[in-house]
Amino acid sequence: MHTENGNPLAVSDMDYSRFVGLVRERNRPSGGIRSVQQAALHARIGPGSRVLEIGSNTGFTSVNIALLTGASVVGIDLQESSVAEATRYAEKQGVADRVEFRVGDVRSLPFPDGGFDAVWASNVVSFVDDKQAMLQECHRVLVPGGTLIAVPIYYRDLPPQSVVDRVSDAIACKVDVMSKADWRVFFESGREFELYHDEDYAYEDRSDRAIAEYCNVLMSKEHLRSVDAHQAAQIRARLHDFMTLFNENLRYAGFSVMLLQKRLVQDEMELFLSRPAQPAAELGLV
């Protein structure tokens, strides 16, 4: 039985953050390992780099940054159960000497100024009430010229309010209906970061069968096979409800991989913008 402050907590009462720690879902960032590789490449992360992940959850991003680049990584998360699972994951993947996880608050990071070459901030930003405090902390712990890697989820189409309310209840945090433009304004509001890489993606709608198969995979984890049938049924039902709800929500959503560089001096705005050109052959000019 999962507990909170020493008291039993029913599966049906768990928000998603606590539930992840129970089932030990790996909880990849939007775009999965491809987003990790893309960001690491454009942020020039490699052996000798020091990276901080805020909201590290059960460790997928931190561990895979280390595996793909050879960098040293620190992940922080509010949930002790997620930190414990992330630590186990780093050990299993053989990178425990370069990856560590701590319980911490992104609004007051326990690290010195300029301690990291890159900071990864995935969708955890959506869960933080004081987003400006978090952004200021990310800026503080980055070296000059360091990179803030942001992978925000946003709405491409206006979702029904009922869906937004249900997701807010599921994650125990009010969901703000934000567009990509809103996130850009937020990250660039203080003119302390310069956006230098930006790619957009939309989510694929997943079938009921795909969701059921995913639930089967998670329920086959060794620690869940040992629970009694009644509790296993409760866990599976809660898992299926979460995944079905998130799939419904993501039908209206997209995400971007944004890389922003910490600047000491800001340049003036760019006037003459550009976009990828259509090949001349497609225009009938050759």
PDB file of C-alpha atoms in Angstrom:
ATOM      1  CA  MET A   1       0.000   0.000   0.000  1.00  0.00           C
ATOM      2  CA  HIS A   2       1.299   3.461  -0.899  1.00  0.00           C
ATOM      3  CA  THR A   3       1.479   5.869   2.020  1.00  0.00           C
ATOM      4  CA  GLU A   4       1.484   9.624   2.512  1.00  0.00           C
ATOM      5  CA  ASN A   5       2.770  11.077   5.809  1.00  0.00           C
ATOM      6  CA  GLY A   6       2.685   7.542   7.181  1.00  0.00           C
ATOM      7  CA  ASN A   7      -0.978   7.011   6.301  1.00  0.00           C
ATOM      8  CA  PRO A   8      -2.302   4.559   3.698  1.00  0.00           C
ATOM      9  CA  LEU A   9      -3.328   6.195   0.417  1.00  0.00           C
ATOM     10  CA  ALA A  10      -5.866   4.385  -1.758  1.00  0.00           C
ATOM     11  CA  VAL A  11      -4.948   3.921  -5.404  1.00  0.00           C
ATOM     12  CA  SER A  12      -8.164   5.657  -6.451  1.00  0.00           C
ATOM     13  CA  ASP A  13      -7.094   8.760  -4.474  1.00  0.00           C
ATOM     14  CA  MET A  14      -3.619   9.079  -6.012  1.00  0.00           C
ATOM     15  CA  ASP A  15      -2.832  11.888  -8.391  1.00  0.00           C
ATOM     16  CA  TYR A  16      -0.665  11.011 -11.357  1.00  0.00           C
ATOM     17  CA  SER A  17       2.635  12.149  -9.807  1.00  0.00           C
ATOM     18  CA  ARG A  18       2.185   9.773  -6.888  1.00  0.00           C
ATOM     19  CA  PHE A  19       0.820   7.012  -9.093  1.00  0.00           C
ATOM     20  CA  VAL A  20       3.926   7.082 -11.305  1.00  0.00           C
ATOM     21  CA  GLY A  21       6.050   6.302  -8.257  1.00  0.00           C
ATOM     22  CA  LEU A  22       3.816   3.352  -7.405  1.00  0.00           C
ATOM     23  CA  VAL A  23       3.817   1.705 -10.830  1.00  0.00           C
ATOM     24  CA  ARG A  24       7.382   2.906 -11.619  1.00  0.00           C
ATOM     25  CA  GLU A  25       6.393   4.073 -15.068  1.00  0.00           C
ATOM     26  CA  ARG A  26       9.439   5.336 -16.922  1.00  0.00           C
ATOM     27  CA  ASN A  27       7.510   8.440 -17.995  1.00  0.00           C
ATOM     28  CA  ARG A  28       9.405   9.643 -21.055  1.00  0.00           C
ATOM     29  CA  PRO A  29       9.429  13.277 -22.122  1.00  0.00           C
ATOM     30  CA  SER A  30       7.346  14.314 -25.112  1.00  0.00           C
ATOM     31  CA  GLY A  31       9.037  12.835 -28.174  1.00  0.00           C
ATOM     32  CA  GLY A  32      10.811  10.219 -26.056  1.00  0.00           C
ATOM     33  CA  ILE A  33      14.443   9.427 -26.673  1.00  0.00           C
ATOM     34  CA  ARG A  34      14.371  11.309 -29.984  1.00  0.00           C
ATOM     35  CA  SER A  35      13.770  14.573 -28.122  1.00  0.00           C
ATOM     36  CA  VAL A  36      16.632  13.734 -25.764  1.00  0.00           C
ATOM     37  CA  GLN A  37      19.013  13.117 -28.660  1.00  0.00           C
ATOM     38  CA  GLN A  38      17.867  16.168 -30.596  1.00  0.00           C
ATOM     39  CA  ALA A  39      18.270  18.481 -27.616  1.00  0.00           C
ATOM     40  CA  ALA A  40      21.620  17.022 -26.569  1.00  0.00           C
ATOM     41  CA  LEU A  41      22.993  17.435 -30.083  1.00  0.00           C
ATOM     42  CA  HIS A  42      21.918  21.055 -30.515  1.00  0.00           C
ATOM     43  CA  ALA A  43      22.917  21.986 -26.953  1.00  0.00           C
ATOM     44  CA  ARG A  44      26.381  20.523 -27.601  1.00  0.00           C
ATOM     45  CA  ILE A  45      26.206  18.254 -24.546  1.00  0.00           C
ATOM     46  CA  GLY A  46      29.049  15.746 -24.300  1.00  0.00           C
ATOM     47  CA  PRO A  47      31.578  14.141 -21.952  1.00  0.00           C
ATOM     48  CA  GLY A  48      32.511  16.691 -19.329  1.00  0.00           C
ATOM     49  CA  SER A  49      29.172  18.515 -19.555  1.00  0.00           C
ATOM     50  CA  ARG A  50      27.166  18.934 -16.377  1.00  0.00           C
ATOM     51  CA  VAL A  51      23.387  18.810 -16.804  1.00  0.00           C
ATOM     52  CA  LEU A  52      20.502  19.445 -14.412  1.00  0.00           C
ATOM     53  CA  GLU A  53      17.019  18.052 -14.987  1.00  0.00           C
ATOM     54  CA  ILE A  54      14.208  19.668 -13.028  1.00  0.00           C
ATOM     55  CA  GLY A  55      11.244  17.382 -12.489  1.00  0.00           C
ATOM     56  CA  SER A  56      13.235  14.226 -13.223  1.00  0.00           C
ATOM     57  CA  ASN A  57      10.345  11.904 -12.341  1.00  0.00           C
ATOM     58  CA  THR A  58      11.486   8.259 -12.638  1.00  0.00           C
ATOM     59  CA  GLY A  59      14.717   9.097 -14.416  1.00  0.00           C
ATOM     60  CA  PHE A  60      14.303   8.437 -18.138  1.00  0.00           C
ATOM     61  CA  THR A  61      15.625  11.756 -19.422  1.00  0.00           C
ATOM     62  CA  SER A  62      18.543  12.112 -17.002  1.00  0.00           C
ATOM     63  CA  VAL A  63      19.737   8.554 -17.524  1.00  0.00           C
ATOM     64  CA  ASN A  64      19.439   8.726 -21.297  1.00  0.00           C
ATOM     65  CA  ILE A  65      21.281  12.047 -21.486  1.00  0.00           C
ATOM     66  CA  ALA A  66      24.137  10.307 -19.694  1.00  0.00           C
ATOM     67  CA  LEU A  67      23.939   7.235 -21.935  1.00  0.00           C
ATOM     68  CA  LEU A  68      23.830   9.229 -25.184  1.00  0.00           C
ATOM     69  CA  THR A  69      26.401  11.891 -24.364  1.00  0.00           C
ATOM     70  CA  GLY A  70      28.688  10.774 -21.541  1.00  0.00           C
ATOM     71  CA  ALA A  71      27.656  13.829 -19.506  1.00  0.00           C
ATOM     72  CA  SER A  72      27.150  13.969 -15.738  1.00  0.00           C
ATOM     73  CA  VAL A  73      23.544  14.614 -14.741  1.00  0.00           C
ATOM     74  CA  VAL A  74      21.652  15.603 -11.601  1.00  0.00           C
ATOM     75  CA  GLY A  75      17.874  15.186 -11.454  1.00  0.00           C
ATOM     76  CA  ILE A  76      15.566  16.678  -8.843  1.00  0.00           C
ATOM     77  CA  ASP A  77      11.936  15.851  -8.129  1.00  0.00           C
ATOM     78  CA  LEU A  78       9.440  16.479  -5.339  1.00  0.00           C
ATOM     79  CA  GLN A  79       8.352  12.830  -5.053  1.00  0.00           C
ATOM     80  CA  GLU A  80      10.604  10.582  -2.941  1.00  0.00           C
ATOM     81  CA  SER A  81       9.215   7.443  -4.578  1.00  0.00           C
ATOM     82  CA  SER A  82      10.118   8.766  -8.043  1.00  0.00           C
ATOM     83  CA  VAL A  83      13.623   9.695  -6.887  1.00  0.00           C
ATOM     84  CA  ALA A  84      14.091   6.184  -5.481  1.00  0.00           C
ATOM     85  CA  GLU A  85      12.948   4.572  -8.738  1.00  0.00           C
ATOM     86  CA  ALA A  86      15.136   6.920 -10.804  1.00  0.00           C
ATOM     87  CA  THR A  87      18.139   5.933  -8.707  1.00  0.00           C
ATOM     88  CA  ARG A  88      17.407   2.241  -9.322  1.00  0.00           C
ATOM     89  CA  TYR A  89      17.096   2.949 -13.055  1.00  0.00           C
ATOM     90  CA  ALA A  90      20.495   4.679 -13.168  1.00  0.00           C
ATOM     91  CA  GLU A  91      22.049   1.684 -11.425  1.00  0.00           C
ATOM     92  CA  LYS A  92      20.437  -0.781 -13.839  1.00  0.00           C
ATOM     93  CA  GLN A  93      21.674   1.217 -16.856  1.00  0.00           C
ATOM     94  CA  GLY A  94      25.219   1.378 -15.458  1.00  0.00           C
ATOM     95  CA  VAL A  95      25.452   5.165 -15.122  1.00  0.00           C
ATOM     96  CA  ALA A  96      25.056   5.582 -11.355  1.00  0.00           C
ATOM     97  CA  ASP A  97      28.603   7.000 -11.241  1.00  0.00           C
ATOM     98  CA  ARG A  98      27.482   9.928 -13.448  1.00  0.00           C
ATOM     99  CA  VAL A  99      23.804  10.362 -12.577  1.00  0.00           C
ATOM    100  CA  GLU A 100      22.304  11.219  -9.219  1.00  0.00           C
ATOM    101  CA  PHE A 101      18.791  12.086  -8.098  1.00  0.00           C
ATOM    102  CA  ARG A 102      17.643  14.250  -5.217  1.00  0.00           C
ATOM    103  CA  VAL A 103      14.410  15.458  -3.671  1.00  0.00           C
ATOM    104  CA  GLY A 104      14.225  19.184  -4.333  1.00  0.00           C
ATOM    105  CA  ASP A 105      12.096  22.203  -5.210  1.00  0.00           C
ATOM    106  CA  VAL A 106      12.631  23.833  -8.616  1.00  0.00           C
ATOM    107  CA  ARG A 107      11.745  27.224  -7.133  1.00  0.00           C
ATOM    108  CA  SER A 108      14.764  27.102  -4.823  1.00  0.00           C
ATOM    109  CA  LEU A 109      17.494  24.927  -6.316  1.00  0.00           C
ATOM    110  CA  PRO A 110      20.177  23.685  -3.877  1.00  0.00           C
ATOM    111  CA  PHE A 111      23.050  24.417  -6.276  1.00  0.00           C
ATOM    112  CA  PRO A 112      25.584  27.236  -6.662  1.00  0.00           C
ATOM    113  CA  ASP A 113      25.465  29.862  -9.362  1.00  0.00           C
ATOM    114  CA  GLY A 114      26.745  28.743 -12.758  1.00  0.00           C
ATOM    115  CA  GLY A 115      27.015  25.075 -11.849  1.00  0.00           C
ATOM    116  CA  PHE A 116      25.519  23.555 -15.014  1.00  0.00           C
ATOM    117  CA  ASP A 117      26.110  23.698 -18.749  1.00  0.00           C
ATOM    118  CA  ALA A 118      22.487  22.810 -19.503  1.00  0.00           C
ATOM    119  CA  VAL A 119      19.184  22.633 -17.636  1.00  0.00           C
ATOM    120  CA  TRP A 120      16.404  20.378 -18.921  1.00  0.00           C
ATOM    121  CA  ALA A 121      12.867  21.574 -18.124  1.00  0.00           C
ATOM    122  CA  SER A 122      10.238  19.328 -19.661  1.00  0.00           C
ATOM    123  CA  ASN A 123       6.523  19.585 -18.950  1.00  0.00           C
ATOM    124  CA  VAL A 124       7.204  19.973 -15.211  1.00  0.00           C
ATOM    125  CA  VAL A 125       6.972  23.720 -15.853  1.00  0.00           C
ATOM    126  CA  SER A 126       3.212  23.330 -16.239  1.00  0.00           C
ATOM    127  CA  PHE A 127       2.981  22.004 -12.669  1.00  0.00           C
ATOM    128  CA  VAL A 128       4.900  24.856 -10.985  1.00  0.00           C
ATOM    129  CA  ASP A 129       2.788  27.599  -9.428  1.00  0.00           C
ATOM    130  CA  ASP A 130       5.540  30.236  -9.376  1.00  0.00           C
ATOM    131  CA  LYS A 131       6.922  29.790 -12.889  1.00  0.00           C
ATOM    132  CA  GLN A 132       8.967  32.992 -12.793  1.00  0.00           C
ATOM    133  CA  ALA A 133      10.833  31.819  -9.696  1.00  0.00           C
ATOM    134  CA  MET A 134      11.632  28.554 -11.475  1.00  0.00           C
ATOM    135  CA  LEU A 135      12.865  30.375 -14.581  1.00  0.00           C
ATOM    136  CA  GLN A 136      15.072  32.659 -12.502  1.00  0.00           C
ATOM    137  CA  GLU A 137      16.577  29.643 -10.745  1.00  0.00           C
ATOM    138  CA  CYS A 138      17.306  27.952 -14.077  1.00  0.00           C
ATOM    139  CA  HIS A 139      19.064  31.112 -15.235  1.00  0.00           C
ATOM    140  CA  ARG A 140      21.057  31.376 -11.999  1.00  0.00           C
ATOM    141  CA  VAL A 141      22.487  27.843 -12.052  1.00  0.00           C
ATOM    142  CA  LEU A 142      23.460  27.963 -15.749  1.00  0.00           C
ATOM    143  CA  VAL A 143      26.939  29.009 -16.849  1.00  0.00           C
ATOM    144  CA  PRO A 144      27.051  32.033 -19.158  1.00  0.00           C
ATOM    145  CA  GLY A 145      26.275  30.662 -22.607  1.00  0.00           C
ATOM    146  CA  GLY A 146      24.615  27.595 -21.100  1.00  0.00           C
ATOM    147  CA  THR A 147      21.389  26.165 -22.516  1.00  0.00           C
ATOM    148  CA  LEU A 148      17.897  25.903 -21.092  1.00  0.00           C
ATOM    149  CA  ILE A 149      16.196  22.962 -22.800  1.00  0.00           C
ATOM    150  CA  ALA A 150      12.428  23.444 -22.676  1.00  0.00           C
ATOM    151  CA  VAL A 151       9.954  20.847 -23.939  1.00  0.00           C
ATOM    152  CA  PRO A 152       6.580  22.416 -23.131  1.00  0.00           C
ATOM    153  CA  ILE A 153       3.224  20.892 -23.957  1.00  0.00           C
ATOM    154  CA  TYR A 154       0.670  23.383 -25.232  1.00  0.00           C
ATOM    155  CA  TYR A 155      -2.706  23.459 -26.956  1.00  0.00           C
ATOM    156  CA  ARG A 156      -2.836  23.706 -30.751  1.00  0.00           C
ATOM    157  CA  ASP A 157      -6.639  23.644 -30.631  1.00  0.00           C
ATOM    158  CA  LEU A 158      -8.892  24.887 -27.850  1.00  0.00           C
ATOM    159  CA  PRO A 159      -9.824  21.890 -25.661  1.00  0.00           C
ATOM    160  CA  PRO A 160     -13.203  21.394 -23.959  1.00  0.00           C
ATOM    161  CA  GLN A 161     -13.139  22.847 -20.455  1.00  0.00           C
ATOM    162  CA  SER A 162     -14.330  19.496 -19.104  1.00  0.00           C
ATOM    163  CA  VAL A 163     -11.132  17.843 -20.386  1.00  0.00           C
ATOM    164  CA  VAL A 164      -8.945  20.575 -18.875  1.00  0.00           C
ATOM    165  CA  ASP A 165     -10.712  20.201 -15.520  1.00  0.00           C
ATOM    166  CA  ARG A 166     -10.294  16.417 -15.494  1.00  0.00           C
ATOM    167  CA  VAL A 167      -6.601  16.666 -16.325  1.00  0.00           C
ATOM    168  CA  SER A 168      -6.176  19.281 -13.587  1.00  0.00           C
ATOM    169  CA  ASP A 169      -7.729  16.865 -11.092  1.00  0.00           C
ATOM    170  CA  ALA A 170      -5.574  13.982 -12.350  1.00  0.00           C
ATOM    171  CA  ILE A 171      -2.292  15.819 -11.902  1.00  0.00           C
ATOM    172  CA  ALA A 172      -3.419  17.758  -8.799  1.00  0.00           C
ATOM    173  CA  CYS A 173      -2.494  21.035 -10.464  1.00  0.00           C
ATOM    174  CA  LYS A 174      -4.543  23.614 -12.362  1.00  0.00           C
ATOM    175  CA  VAL A 175      -3.827  23.340 -16.077  1.00  0.00           C
ATOM    176  CA  ASP A 176      -3.462  26.672 -17.821  1.00  0.00           C
ATOM    177  CA  VAL A 177      -4.686  26.642 -21.422  1.00  0.00           C
ATOM    178  CA  MET A 178      -1.497  27.921 -23.051  1.00  0.00           C
ATOM    179  CA  SER A 179      -0.463  28.144 -26.689  1.00  0.00           C
ATOM    180  CA  LYS A 180       3.059  27.878 -28.033  1.00  0.00           C
ATOM    181  CA  ALA A 181       3.125  31.669 -28.322  1.00  0.00           C
ATOM    182  CA  ASP A 182       2.332  31.906 -24.596  1.00  0.00           C
ATOM    183  CA  TRP A 183       5.290  29.664 -23.743  1.00  0.00           C
ATOM    184  CA  ARG A 184       7.638  31.699 -25.945  1.00  0.00           C
ATOM    185  CA  VAL A 185       6.579  34.883 -24.218  1.00  0.00           C
ATOM    186  CA  PHE A 186       7.219  33.222 -20.854  1.00  0.00           C
ATOM    187  CA  PHE A 187      10.671  31.850 -21.637  1.00  0.00           C
ATOM    188  CA  GLU A 188      11.829  35.021 -23.373  1.00  0.00           C
ATOM    189  CA  SER A 189      10.043  37.485 -21.075  1.00  0.00           C
ATOM    190  CA  GLY A 190      13.122  38.651 -19.207  1.00  0.00           C
ATOM    191  CA  ARG A 191      15.317  38.849 -22.316  1.00  0.00           C
ATOM    192  CA  GLU A 192      17.837  36.775 -20.383  1.00  0.00           C
ATOM    193  CA  PHE A 193      17.492  33.837 -22.769  1.00  0.00           C
ATOM    194  CA  GLU A 194      17.946  33.779 -26.539  1.00  0.00           C
ATOM    195  CA  LEU A 195      15.952  31.145 -28.431  1.00  0.00           C
ATOM    196  CA  TYR A 196      18.253  29.463 -30.938  1.00  0.00           C
ATOM    197  CA  HIS A 197      16.555  26.141 -31.757  1.00  0.00           C
ATOM    198  CA  ASP A 198      12.840  25.445 -32.045  1.00  0.00           C
ATOM    199  CA  GLU A 199      10.945  22.474 -33.535  1.00  0.00           C
ATOM    200  CA  ASP A 200       7.220  21.750 -33.286  1.00  0.00           C
ATOM    201  CA  TYR A 201       5.367  18.452 -33.049  1.00  0.00           C
ATOM    202  CA  ALA A 202       1.805  17.172 -32.822  1.00  0.00           C
ATOM    203  CA  TYR A 203       0.721  14.053 -30.922  1.00  0.00           C
ATOM    204  CA  GLU A 204      -0.676  10.967 -32.583  1.00  0.00           C
ATOM    205  CA  ASP A 205      -4.046   9.728 -31.371  1.00  0.00           C
ATOM    206  CA  ARG A 206      -3.630   6.315 -29.737  1.00  0.00           C
ATOM    207  CA  SER A 207      -6.192   3.542 -30.084  1.00  0.00           C
ATOM    208  CA  ASP A 208      -7.908   1.789 -27.194  1.00  0.00           C
ATOM    209  CA  ARG A 209      -5.927  -1.311 -28.121  1.00  0.00           C
ATOM    210  CA  ALA A 210      -2.614   0.528 -27.902  1.00  0.00           C
ATOM    211  CA  ILE A 211      -3.540   1.903 -24.487  1.00  0.00           C
ATOM    212  CA  ALA A 212      -4.559  -1.554 -23.248  1.00  0.00           C
ATOM    213  CA  GLU A 213      -1.289  -3.061 -24.494  1.00  0.00           C
ATOM    214  CA  TYR A 214       0.682  -0.338 -22.720  1.00  0.00           C
ATOM    215  CA  CYS A 215      -1.192  -1.072 -19.496  1.00  0.00           C
ATOM    216  CA  ASN A 216      -0.349  -4.770 -19.903  1.00  0.00           C
ATOM    217  CA  VAL A 217       3.354  -3.938 -20.194  1.00  0.00           C
ATOM    218  CA  LEU A 218       3.355  -1.828 -17.041  1.00  0.00           C
ATOM    219  CA  MET A 219       1.315  -4.359 -15.069  1.00  0.00           C
ATOM    220  CA  SER A 220       3.870  -7.053 -15.959  1.00  0.00           C
ATOM    221  CA  LYS A 221       6.545  -5.301 -13.883  1.00  0.00           C
ATOM    222  CA  GLU A 222       7.904  -7.624 -11.223  1.00  0.00           C
ATOM    223  CA  HIS A 223       6.842  -5.532  -8.220  1.00  0.00           C
ATOM    224  CA  LEU A 224       3.249  -5.334  -9.529  1.00  0.00           C
ATOM    225  CA  ARG A 225       2.996  -9.058 -10.236  1.00  0.00           C
ATOM    226  CA  SER A 226       3.387  -9.666  -6.516  1.00  0.00           C
ATOM    227  CA  VAL A 227       0.341  -7.654  -5.386  1.00  0.00           C
ATOM    228  CA  ASP A 228      -2.967  -9.393  -4.713  1.00  0.00           C
ATOM    229  CA  ALA A 229      -5.569  -9.634  -7.461  1.00  0.00           C
ATOM    230  CA  HIS A 230      -7.891  -7.017  -5.952  1.00  0.00           C
ATOM    231  CA  GLN A 231      -5.200  -4.376  -5.665  1.00  0.00           C
ATOM    232  CA  ALA A 232      -3.807  -5.248  -9.097  1.00  0.00           C
ATOM    233  CA  ALA A 233      -7.255  -4.655 -10.589  1.00  0.00           C
ATOM    234  CA  GLN A 234      -7.451  -1.265  -8.866  1.00  0.00           C
ATOM    235  CA  ILE A 235      -4.006  -0.273 -10.125  1.00  0.00           C
ATOM    236  CA  ARG A 236      -4.796  -1.363 -13.659  1.00  0.00           C
ATOM    237  CA  ALA A 237      -8.112   0.510 -13.686  1.00  0.00           C
ATOM    238  CA  ARG A 238      -6.456   3.697 -12.420  1.00  0.00           C
ATOM    239  CA  LEU A 239      -3.645   3.335 -14.961  1.00  0.00           C
ATOM    240  CA  HIS A 240      -6.096   2.852 -17.827  1.00  0.00           C
ATOM    241  CA  ASP A 241      -8.133   5.869 -16.700  1.00  0.00           C
ATOM    242  CA  PHE A 242      -5.034   8.083 -16.631  1.00  0.00           C
ATOM    243  CA  MET A 243      -3.793   6.971 -20.048  1.00  0.00           C
ATOM    244  CA  THR A 244      -7.221   7.320 -21.659  1.00  0.00           C
ATOM    245  CA  LEU A 245      -7.658  10.814 -20.233  1.00  0.00           C
ATOM    246  CA  PHE A 246      -4.183  11.942 -21.306  1.00  0.00           C
ATOM    247  CA  ASN A 247      -4.745  10.591 -24.797  1.00  0.00           C
ATOM    248  CA  GLU A 248      -7.993  12.543 -25.026  1.00  0.00           C
ATOM    249  CA  ASN A 249      -6.236  15.706 -23.855  1.00  0.00           C
ATOM    250  CA  LEU A 250      -3.312  15.324 -26.267  1.00  0.00           C
ATOM    251  CA  ARG A 251      -5.657  15.255 -29.263  1.00  0.00           C
ATOM    252  CA  TYR A 252      -5.767  19.026 -28.841  1.00  0.00           C
ATOM    253  CA  ALA A 253      -2.103  19.461 -27.966  1.00  0.00           C
ATOM    254  CA  GLY A 254       1.397  19.636 -29.347  1.00  0.00           C
ATOM    255  CA  PHE A 255       4.874  20.215 -27.997  1.00  0.00           C
ATOM    256  CA  SER A 256       8.093  21.904 -28.999  1.00  0.00           C
ATOM    257  CA  VAL A 257      11.774  21.296 -28.361  1.00  0.00           C
ATOM    258  CA  MET A 258      13.108  24.767 -27.545  1.00  0.00           C
ATOM    259  CA  LEU A 259      16.727  25.584 -26.763  1.00  0.00           C
ATOM    260  CA  LEU A 260      17.476  28.944 -25.201  1.00  0.00           C
ATOM    261  CA  GLN A 261      20.941  30.271 -24.428  1.00  0.00           C
ATOM    262  CA  LYS A 262      21.773  32.259 -21.304  1.00  0.00           C
ATOM    263  CA  ARG A 263      23.083  35.634 -22.439  1.00  0.00           C
ATOM    264  CA  LEU A 264      24.875  38.298 -20.431  1.00  0.00           C
ATOM    265  CA  VAL A 265      24.178  40.987 -23.033  1.00  0.00           C
ATOM    266  CA  GLN A 266      21.058  41.007 -25.175  1.00  0.00           C
ATOM    267  CA  ASP A 267      21.086  41.758 -28.897  1.00  0.00           C
ATOM    268  CA  GLU A 268      18.382  43.812 -30.558  1.00  0.00           C
ATOM    269  CA  MET A 269      15.372  41.991 -31.994  1.00  0.00           C
ATOM    270  CA  GLU A 270      15.610  40.315 -35.383  1.00  0.00           C
ATOM    271  CA  LEU A 271      13.667  42.179 -38.052  1.00  0.00           C
ATOM    272  CA  PHE A 272      14.011  40.106 -41.233  1.00  0.00           C
ATOM    273  CA  LEU A 273      12.724  36.647 -40.386  1.00  0.00           C
ATOM    274  CA  SER A 274      12.943  33.530 -42.561  1.00  0.00           C
ATOM    275  CA  ARG A 275      11.409  30.102 -43.081  1.00  0.00           C
ATOM    276  CA  PRO A 276      12.537  26.904 -44.857  1.00  0.00           C
ATOM    277  CA  ALA A 277      12.406  27.467 -48.617  1.00  0.00           C
ATOM    278  CA  GLN A 278      10.512  25.197 -50.986  1.00  0.00           C
ATOM    279  CA  PRO A 279      12.963  23.460 -53.375  1.00  0.00           C
ATOM    280  CA  ALA A 280      13.181  25.218 -56.722  1.00  0.00           C
ATOM    281  CA  ALA A 281      12.330  21.965 -58.565  1.00  0.00           C
ATOM    282  CA  GLU A 282       8.965  21.834 -56.764  1.00  0.00           C
ATOM    283  CA  LEU A 283       8.232  25.348 -57.970  1.00  0.00           C
ATOM    284  CA  GLY A 284       8.949  24.409 -61.616  1.00  0.00           C
ATOM    285  CA  LEU A 285      11.924  26.796 -61.828  1.00  0.00           C
ATOM    286  CA  VAL A 286      14.520  24.218 -62.936  1.00  0.00           C
TER     287      VAL A 286
END
